[in-house]
Coordinates of C-alpha atoms in Angstrom, one line a residue:
K1 CA -40.9 32.7 99.5
I2 CA -40.4 30.6 102.6
N3 CA -39.4 33.6 104.8
Q4 CA -42.0 35.9 103.4
I5 CA -44.7 33.3 104.6
Q6 CA -44.9 34.0 108.4
P7 CA -44.3 37.8 108.5
K8 CA -47.5 38.2 105.3
T9 CA -49.3 35.9 107.1
V10 CA -49.4 38.0 110.4
E11 CA -49.8 40.8 108.5
G12 CA -53.1 39.2 107.2
G13 CA -52.3 36.8 105.3
W14 CA -50.4 34.8 102.7
A15 CA -51.1 32.7 99.3
G16 CA -49.3 31.0 97.3
E17 CA -47.6 27.6 95.4
L18 CA -44.8 25.9 97.1
I19 CA -43.5 23.1 96.4
N20 CA -44.2 19.9 99.2
V21 CA -41.7 17.3 100.4
K22 CA -43.9 13.4 101.0
K23 CA -42.4 10.9 103.0
N24 CA -40.1 9.1 100.4
G25 CA -38.6 12.6 99.4
D26 CA -40.8 13.2 96.1
E27 CA -41.4 16.5 95.3
F28 CA -45.6 17.5 94.8
P29 CA -46.5 21.3 93.7
I30 CA -49.3 22.6 96.7
L31 CA -51.1 25.8 97.0
L32 CA -50.7 27.1 100.5
S33 CA -53.5 29.9 102.1
T34 CA -52.6 31.1 105.6
S35 CA -54.0 33.8 108.1
V36 CA -53.7 35.0 111.4
I37 CA -56.3 34.1 114.5
K38 CA -56.7 36.1 116.9
D39 CA -58.5 37.1 120.4
D40 CA -60.8 39.5 121.4
A41 CA -58.5 42.2 121.6
E42 CA -57.0 41.4 118.2
K43 CA -54.1 39.7 119.5
P44 CA -52.5 37.5 117.0
I45 CA -52.7 33.8 118.8
A46 CA -52.9 31.5 116.4
L47 CA -51.2 30.7 113.0
I48 CA -53.5 28.7 110.3
G49 CA -52.7 27.5 106.8
I50 CA -54.8 25.3 104.5
S51 CA -52.2 23.2 101.6
T52 CA -54.2 21.9 98.7
D53 CA -52.6 19.6 96.0
I54 CA -51.8 21.3 92.6
T55 CA -50.4 17.9 90.7
E56 CA -53.3 17.5 88.5
R57 CA -54.0 20.7 87.7
K58 CA -50.1 21.6 86.9
K59 CA -50.3 18.4 84.6
A60 CA -53.1 20.3 82.7
E61 CA -51.5 23.5 82.4
E62 CA -47.9 22.2 81.0
A63 CA -50.5 19.3 78.7
L64 CA -52.9 23.0 77.5
K65 CA -49.4 24.6 76.7
Q66 CA -47.2 22.1 75.2
S67 CA -51.3 21.4 72.6
E68 CA -51.1 25.1 73.1
E69 CA -47.6 25.4 71.1
R70 CA -47.7 22.4 68.8
F71 CA -51.0 24.6 67.4
K72 CA -49.3 27.4 67.2
S73 CA -46.0 25.9 65.7
L74 CA -48.6 24.2 63.3
V75 CA -50.3 27.2 62.1
D76 CA -46.9 29.4 62.2
N77 CA -45.1 27.1 59.8
M78 CA -48.2 26.3 57.7
L79 CA -47.7 27.2 53.5
E80 CA -51.2 29.2 53.7
P81 CA -51.1 32.6 54.9
A82 CA -53.3 33.2 58.1
L83 CA -55.0 36.2 59.8
I84 CA -57.5 36.9 62.7
L85 CA -58.8 40.4 62.7
D86 CA -61.1 42.6 64.5
Y87 CA -64.5 43.9 64.0
N88 CA -62.5 46.9 62.5
G89 CA -59.6 44.6 60.8
V90 CA -57.2 45.1 62.8
I91 CA -54.6 42.4 62.5
L92 CA -54.9 40.3 65.7
F93 CA -52.3 37.4 65.0
A94 CA -50.7 36.6 61.4
N95 CA -48.4 33.5 60.3
N96 CA -45.2 33.8 59.1
S97 CA -47.1 32.8 55.6
A98 CA -49.0 36.3 55.8
A99 CA -46.0 38.1 56.5
K100 CA -43.6 36.7 54.0
L101 CA -46.9 37.8 51.3
V102 CA -46.3 41.2 52.3
E103 CA -43.2 41.3 52.7
M104 CA -42.2 41.7 56.4
I105 CA -40.0 40.0 58.5
S106 CA -42.5 38.4 60.9
P107 CA -45.7 38.5 61.4
E108 CA -45.5 40.2 65.0
Q109 CA -44.6 43.7 63.1
A110 CA -48.8 43.3 61.3
L111 CA -49.9 42.7 64.8
G112 CA -52.3 46.1 65.3
M113 CA -52.6 47.3 61.5
K114 CA -55.5 47.4 59.9
V115 CA -56.2 45.0 56.8
F116 CA -57.0 47.7 54.8
D117 CA -53.2 48.7 55.0
F118 CA -52.6 46.7 52.8
L119 CA -55.1 46.7 50.0
H120 CA -54.9 47.9 46.6
P121 CA -57.0 51.1 46.6
D122 CA -59.5 49.8 43.9
Y123 CA -60.1 46.8 46.4
N124 CA -60.5 48.7 50.0
L125 CA -64.7 48.9 49.8
P126 CA -65.4 45.5 48.3
V127 CA -62.5 44.2 51.5
K128 CA -65.0 46.1 53.8
R129 CA -67.8 45.1 52.7
T130 CA -67.1 41.3 52.7
L131 CA -66.5 41.6 56.5
I132 CA -69.5 43.7 56.5
K133 CA -71.0 40.2 55.2
A134 CA -69.2 38.1 57.2
R135 CA -70.4 39.5 60.7
R136 CA -73.4 38.9 60.2
N137 CA -72.9 35.3 58.2
P138 CA -69.5 33.8 59.8
E139 CA -70.1 30.5 57.9
R140 CA -68.3 30.4 55.0
F141 CA -67.1 33.0 52.6
F142 CA -64.9 33.4 49.3
D143 CA -63.1 36.6 48.1
E144 CA -60.6 38.0 45.4
F145 CA -57.9 41.0 46.2
K146 CA -55.4 42.5 45.0
I147 CA -53.2 44.0 47.2
L148 CA -49.9 45.8 47.8
T149 CA -46.8 44.7 50.0
T150 CA -44.6 46.7 52.2
N151 CA -42.8 47.3 49.3
K152 CA -45.8 48.6 47.4
K153 CA -45.7 45.4 44.8
E154 CA -49.1 44.1 43.9
R155 CA -50.6 40.9 44.8
W156 CA -53.4 38.9 43.8
I157 CA -54.6 36.7 46.4
E158 CA -58.1 34.8 47.4
S159 CA -59.6 35.3 50.8
L160 CA -61.1 31.5 51.9
G161 CA -62.1 31.3 55.7
T162 CA -64.7 28.8 57.1
K163 CA -65.2 30.9 60.6
I164 CA -64.5 34.6 61.3
I165 CA -64.0 35.3 65.5
F166 CA -64.8 38.9 66.9

């Protein structure tokens, strides 16, 4: 990477992250931005670089990543099925319990599908009405539906939401 900096700087500039070393030998991350200084004839006469210590940003990014991983693990492993849908009923997120409920191997299989694909035909219209109602008033809602699993088994579910994010 270091070998690319000078040629890229001469071509017009370079920016990226590197590991720098303090006098005591400790390493720390920096953001480096370089550019070329040219004379009136557009001939390069100097190279300049500005570095910024990004240690705190990297620590914050890592803390956020760990927090997201813990939250995902919690939601993925909770007993209750959980879904996040868009305005059209497209599944944006499903946890492991939701996949198990409809007899899917993994929640990723459901991503991009419509929640209506799992509804018993008798409940398609009532569920659409519930989604419309939830869009208008994204507070608490409750309903019961009959669904069909991927193996066409019928199951009753209670749907309880406290907030719908669209």
